[in-house]
PDB file of C-alpha atoms in Angstrom:
ATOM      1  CA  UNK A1334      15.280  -7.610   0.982  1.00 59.00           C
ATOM      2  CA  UNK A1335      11.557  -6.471   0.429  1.00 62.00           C
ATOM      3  CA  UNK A1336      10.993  -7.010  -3.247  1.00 66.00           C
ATOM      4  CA  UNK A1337       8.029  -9.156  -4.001  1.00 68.00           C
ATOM      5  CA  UNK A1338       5.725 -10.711  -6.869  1.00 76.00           C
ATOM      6  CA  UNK A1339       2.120 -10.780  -5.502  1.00 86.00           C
ATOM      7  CA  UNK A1340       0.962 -13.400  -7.380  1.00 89.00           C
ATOM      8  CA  UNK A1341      -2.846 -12.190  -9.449  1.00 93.00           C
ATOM      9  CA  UNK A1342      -4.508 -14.571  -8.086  1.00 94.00           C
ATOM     10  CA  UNK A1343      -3.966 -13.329  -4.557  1.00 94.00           C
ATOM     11  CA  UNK A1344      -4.717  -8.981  -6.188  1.00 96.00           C
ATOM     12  CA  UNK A1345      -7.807 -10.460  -7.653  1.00 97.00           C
ATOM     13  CA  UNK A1346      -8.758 -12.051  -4.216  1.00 96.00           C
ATOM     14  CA  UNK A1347      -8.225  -8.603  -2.418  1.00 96.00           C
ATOM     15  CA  UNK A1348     -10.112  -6.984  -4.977  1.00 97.00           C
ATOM     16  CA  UNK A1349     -13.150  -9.408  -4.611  1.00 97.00           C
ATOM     17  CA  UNK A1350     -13.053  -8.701  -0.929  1.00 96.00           C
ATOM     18  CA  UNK A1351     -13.070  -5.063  -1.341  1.00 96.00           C
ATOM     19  CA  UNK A1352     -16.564  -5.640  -3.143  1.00 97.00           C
ATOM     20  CA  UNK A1353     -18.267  -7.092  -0.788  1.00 96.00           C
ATOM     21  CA  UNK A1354     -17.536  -5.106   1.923  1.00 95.00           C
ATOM     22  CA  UNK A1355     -19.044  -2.888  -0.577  1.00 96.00           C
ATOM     23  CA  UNK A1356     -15.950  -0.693  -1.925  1.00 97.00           C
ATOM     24  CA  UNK A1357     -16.910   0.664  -5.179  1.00 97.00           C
ATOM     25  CA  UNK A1358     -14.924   3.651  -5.509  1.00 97.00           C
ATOM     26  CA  UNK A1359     -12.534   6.340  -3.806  1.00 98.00           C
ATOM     27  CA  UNK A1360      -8.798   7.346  -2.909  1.00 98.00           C
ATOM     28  CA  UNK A1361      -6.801   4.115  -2.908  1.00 98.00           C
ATOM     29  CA  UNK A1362      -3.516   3.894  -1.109  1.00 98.00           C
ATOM     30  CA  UNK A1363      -0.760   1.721  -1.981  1.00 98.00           C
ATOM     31  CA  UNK A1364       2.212   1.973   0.403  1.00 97.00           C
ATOM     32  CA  UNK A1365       4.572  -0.623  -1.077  1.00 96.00           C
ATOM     33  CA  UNK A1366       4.050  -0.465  -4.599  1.00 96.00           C
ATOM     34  CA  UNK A1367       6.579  -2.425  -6.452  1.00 94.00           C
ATOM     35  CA  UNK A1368       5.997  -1.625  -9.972  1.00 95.00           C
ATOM     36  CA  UNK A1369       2.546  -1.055  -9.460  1.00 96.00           C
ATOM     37  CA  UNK A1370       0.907  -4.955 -10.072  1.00 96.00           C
ATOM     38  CA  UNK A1371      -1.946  -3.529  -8.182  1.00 97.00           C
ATOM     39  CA  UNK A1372      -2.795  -0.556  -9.608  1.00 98.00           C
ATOM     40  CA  UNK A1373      -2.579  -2.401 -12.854  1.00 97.00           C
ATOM     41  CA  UNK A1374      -5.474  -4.927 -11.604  1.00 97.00           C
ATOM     42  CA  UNK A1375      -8.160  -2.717 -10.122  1.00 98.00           C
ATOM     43  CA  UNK A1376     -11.631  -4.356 -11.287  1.00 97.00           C
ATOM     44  CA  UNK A1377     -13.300  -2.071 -14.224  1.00 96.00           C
ATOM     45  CA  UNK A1378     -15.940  -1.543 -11.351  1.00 96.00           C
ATOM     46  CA  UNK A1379     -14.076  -0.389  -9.051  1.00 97.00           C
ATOM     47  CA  UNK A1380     -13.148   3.642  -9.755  1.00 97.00           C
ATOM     48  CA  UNK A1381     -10.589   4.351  -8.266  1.00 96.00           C
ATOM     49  CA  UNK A1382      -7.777   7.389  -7.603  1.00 98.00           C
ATOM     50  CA  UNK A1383      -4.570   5.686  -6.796  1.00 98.00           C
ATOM     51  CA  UNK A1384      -1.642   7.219  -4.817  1.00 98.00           C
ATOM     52  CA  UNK A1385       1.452   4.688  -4.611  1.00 98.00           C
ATOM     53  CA  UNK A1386       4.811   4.854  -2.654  1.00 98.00           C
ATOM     54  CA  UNK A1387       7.629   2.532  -4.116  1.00 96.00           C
ATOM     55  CA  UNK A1388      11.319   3.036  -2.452  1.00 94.00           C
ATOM     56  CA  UNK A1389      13.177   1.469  -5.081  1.00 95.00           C
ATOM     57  CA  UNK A1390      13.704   3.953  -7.840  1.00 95.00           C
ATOM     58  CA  UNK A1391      13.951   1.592 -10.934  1.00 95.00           C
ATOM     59  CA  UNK A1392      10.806   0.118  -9.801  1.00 95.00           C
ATOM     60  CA  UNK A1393       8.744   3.547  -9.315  1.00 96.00           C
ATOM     61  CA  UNK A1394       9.963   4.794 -12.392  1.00 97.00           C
ATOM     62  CA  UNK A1395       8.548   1.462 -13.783  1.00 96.00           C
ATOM     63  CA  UNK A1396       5.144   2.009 -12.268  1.00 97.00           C
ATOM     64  CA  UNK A1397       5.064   5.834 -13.155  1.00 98.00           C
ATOM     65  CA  UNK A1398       5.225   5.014 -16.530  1.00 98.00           C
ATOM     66  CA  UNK A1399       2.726   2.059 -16.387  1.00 98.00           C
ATOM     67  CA  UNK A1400       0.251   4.353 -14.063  1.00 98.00           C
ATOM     68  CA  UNK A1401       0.522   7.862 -15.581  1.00 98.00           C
ATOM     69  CA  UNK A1402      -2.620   8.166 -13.978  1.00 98.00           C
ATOM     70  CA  UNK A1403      -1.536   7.070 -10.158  1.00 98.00           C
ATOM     71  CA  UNK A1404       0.471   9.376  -7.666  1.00 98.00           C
ATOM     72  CA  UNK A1405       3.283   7.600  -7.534  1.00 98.00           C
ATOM     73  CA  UNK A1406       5.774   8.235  -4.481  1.00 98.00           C
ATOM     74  CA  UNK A1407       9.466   7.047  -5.149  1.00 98.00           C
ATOM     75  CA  UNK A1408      10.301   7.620  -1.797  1.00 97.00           C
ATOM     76  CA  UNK A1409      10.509   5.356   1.419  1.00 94.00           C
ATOM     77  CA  UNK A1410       6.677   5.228   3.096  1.00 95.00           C
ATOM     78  CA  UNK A1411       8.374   6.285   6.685  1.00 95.00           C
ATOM     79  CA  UNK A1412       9.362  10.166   4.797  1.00 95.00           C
ATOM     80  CA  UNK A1413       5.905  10.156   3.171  1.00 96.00           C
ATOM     81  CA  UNK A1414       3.468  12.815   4.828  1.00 95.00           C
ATOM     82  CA  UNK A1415      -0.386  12.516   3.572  1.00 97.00           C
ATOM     83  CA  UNK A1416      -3.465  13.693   5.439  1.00 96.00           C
ATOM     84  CA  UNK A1417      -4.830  11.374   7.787  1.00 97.00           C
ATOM     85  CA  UNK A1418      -8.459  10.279   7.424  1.00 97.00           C
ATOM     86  CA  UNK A1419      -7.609  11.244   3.289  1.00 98.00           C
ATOM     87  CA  UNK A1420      -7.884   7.158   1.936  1.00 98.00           C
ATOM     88  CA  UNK A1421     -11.027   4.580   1.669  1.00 98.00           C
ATOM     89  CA  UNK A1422      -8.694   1.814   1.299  1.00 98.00           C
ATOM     90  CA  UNK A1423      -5.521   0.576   1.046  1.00 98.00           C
ATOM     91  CA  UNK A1424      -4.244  -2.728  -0.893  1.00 98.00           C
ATOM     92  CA  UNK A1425      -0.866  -3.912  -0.834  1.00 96.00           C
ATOM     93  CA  UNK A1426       1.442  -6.699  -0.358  1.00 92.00           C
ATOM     94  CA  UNK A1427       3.637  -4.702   2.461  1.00 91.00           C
ATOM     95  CA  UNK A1428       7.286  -6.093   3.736  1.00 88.00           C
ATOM     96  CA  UNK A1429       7.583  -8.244   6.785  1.00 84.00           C
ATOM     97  CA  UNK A1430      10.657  -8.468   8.868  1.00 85.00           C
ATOM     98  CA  UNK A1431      11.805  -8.482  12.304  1.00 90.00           C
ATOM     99  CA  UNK A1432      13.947  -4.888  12.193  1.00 91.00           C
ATOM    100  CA  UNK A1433      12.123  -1.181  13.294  1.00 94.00           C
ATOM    101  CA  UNK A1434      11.676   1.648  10.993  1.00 93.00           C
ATOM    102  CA  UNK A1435      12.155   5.161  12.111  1.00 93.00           C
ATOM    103  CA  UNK A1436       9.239   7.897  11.696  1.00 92.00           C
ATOM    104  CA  UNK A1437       9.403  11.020  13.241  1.00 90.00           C
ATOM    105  CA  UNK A1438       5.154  10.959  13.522  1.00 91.00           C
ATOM    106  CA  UNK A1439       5.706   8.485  15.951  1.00 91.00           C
ATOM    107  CA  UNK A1440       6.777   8.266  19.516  1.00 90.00           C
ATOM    108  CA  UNK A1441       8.489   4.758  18.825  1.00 93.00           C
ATOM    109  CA  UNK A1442      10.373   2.641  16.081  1.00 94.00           C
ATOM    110  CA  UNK A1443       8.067   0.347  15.097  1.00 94.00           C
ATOM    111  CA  UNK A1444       9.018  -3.537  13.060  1.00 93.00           C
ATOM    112  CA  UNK A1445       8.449  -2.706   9.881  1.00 91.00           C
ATOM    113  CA  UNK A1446       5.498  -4.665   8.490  1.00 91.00           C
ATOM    114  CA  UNK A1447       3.483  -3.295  12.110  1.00 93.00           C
ATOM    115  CA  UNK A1448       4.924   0.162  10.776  1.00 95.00           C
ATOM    116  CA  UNK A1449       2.766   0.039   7.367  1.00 95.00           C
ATOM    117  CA  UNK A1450      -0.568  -1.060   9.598  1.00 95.00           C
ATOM    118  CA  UNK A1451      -0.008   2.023  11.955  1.00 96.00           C
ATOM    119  CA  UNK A1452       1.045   4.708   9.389  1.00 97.00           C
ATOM    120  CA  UNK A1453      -1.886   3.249   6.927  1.00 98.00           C
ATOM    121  CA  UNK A1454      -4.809   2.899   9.918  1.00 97.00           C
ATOM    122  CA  UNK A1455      -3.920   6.402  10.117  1.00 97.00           C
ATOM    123  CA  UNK A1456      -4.356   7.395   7.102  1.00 98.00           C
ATOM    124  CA  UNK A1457      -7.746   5.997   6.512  1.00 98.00           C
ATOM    125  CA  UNK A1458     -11.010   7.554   6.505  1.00 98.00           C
ATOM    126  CA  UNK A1459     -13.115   6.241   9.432  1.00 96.00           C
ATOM    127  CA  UNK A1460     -14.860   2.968   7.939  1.00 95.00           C
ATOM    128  CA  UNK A1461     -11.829   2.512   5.396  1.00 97.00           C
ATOM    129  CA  UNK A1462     -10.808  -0.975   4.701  1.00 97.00           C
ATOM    130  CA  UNK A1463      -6.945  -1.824   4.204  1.00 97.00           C
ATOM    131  CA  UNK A1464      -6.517  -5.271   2.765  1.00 96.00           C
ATOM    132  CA  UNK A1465      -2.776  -6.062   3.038  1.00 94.00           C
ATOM    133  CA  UNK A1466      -1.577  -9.752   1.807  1.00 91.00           C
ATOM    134  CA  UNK A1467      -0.487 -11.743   5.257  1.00 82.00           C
ATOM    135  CA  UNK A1468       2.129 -13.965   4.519  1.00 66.00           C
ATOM    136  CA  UNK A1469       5.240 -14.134   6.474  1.00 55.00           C
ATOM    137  CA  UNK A1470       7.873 -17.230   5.597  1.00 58.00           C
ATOM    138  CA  UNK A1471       9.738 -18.347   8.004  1.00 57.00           C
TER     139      UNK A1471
END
């Protein structure tokens, strides 16, 4: 249900905001990572260290060998468990739906796109920046 092309032009754009808020290099997370479209696209200028979470395996395994470089996670975000306050950003183009997701760090079952906001605002540094593609269909 949650598999999705993010187009380049719309990784480019969230790239191009990163640098002017004035990103220019740190721990990237990427929380839905398909087969890693973002990591692939990070500006030359931007250095970054890129830790990705993918749930479907084929997909992971794709990125893994595309991003030998990245951490990448084949695992469902809710079972991941990094450090809060351990990212600078976080870019992604994260599912949207109207079902909860079940994490045991958290007192309630959140819907699932407001999940990845929580878990990731979490898991930013103080004065991180997550830029997360916005587009629900109805």
């Amino acid at each position: 249900n949650n598999a999705h092309y993010t187009n380049p032009i719309i990784i480019n754009g969230i790239y191009e905001a990163l640098k002017r808020f004035g990103f220019k290099e740190g721990n990237i997370l990427e929380p839905a990572a398909g087969i890693g479209n973002f990591i692939g696209m990070v500006p030359e200028d931007i250095k970054a260290k890129f830790t990705g979470v993918e749930i479907d395996s084929i997909s992971g395994r794709i990125a893994k060998e595309l991003y030998p470089e990245a951490d990448i996670k084949i695992q469902c975000f809710e079972t991941t468990r990094f450090n809060d306050n351990y990212f600078d950003a976080a870019v992604s183009n994260v599912p949207f739906g109207d079902y909860k997701v079940f994490d045991s760090s958290y007192s309630k079952n959140y819907l699932i796109h407001d999940y990845y906001f929580l878990k990731v605002l979490d898991k930013l540094k103080a004065g991180g920046i997550i830029a997360f593609v916005l587009l629900k269909v109805h």
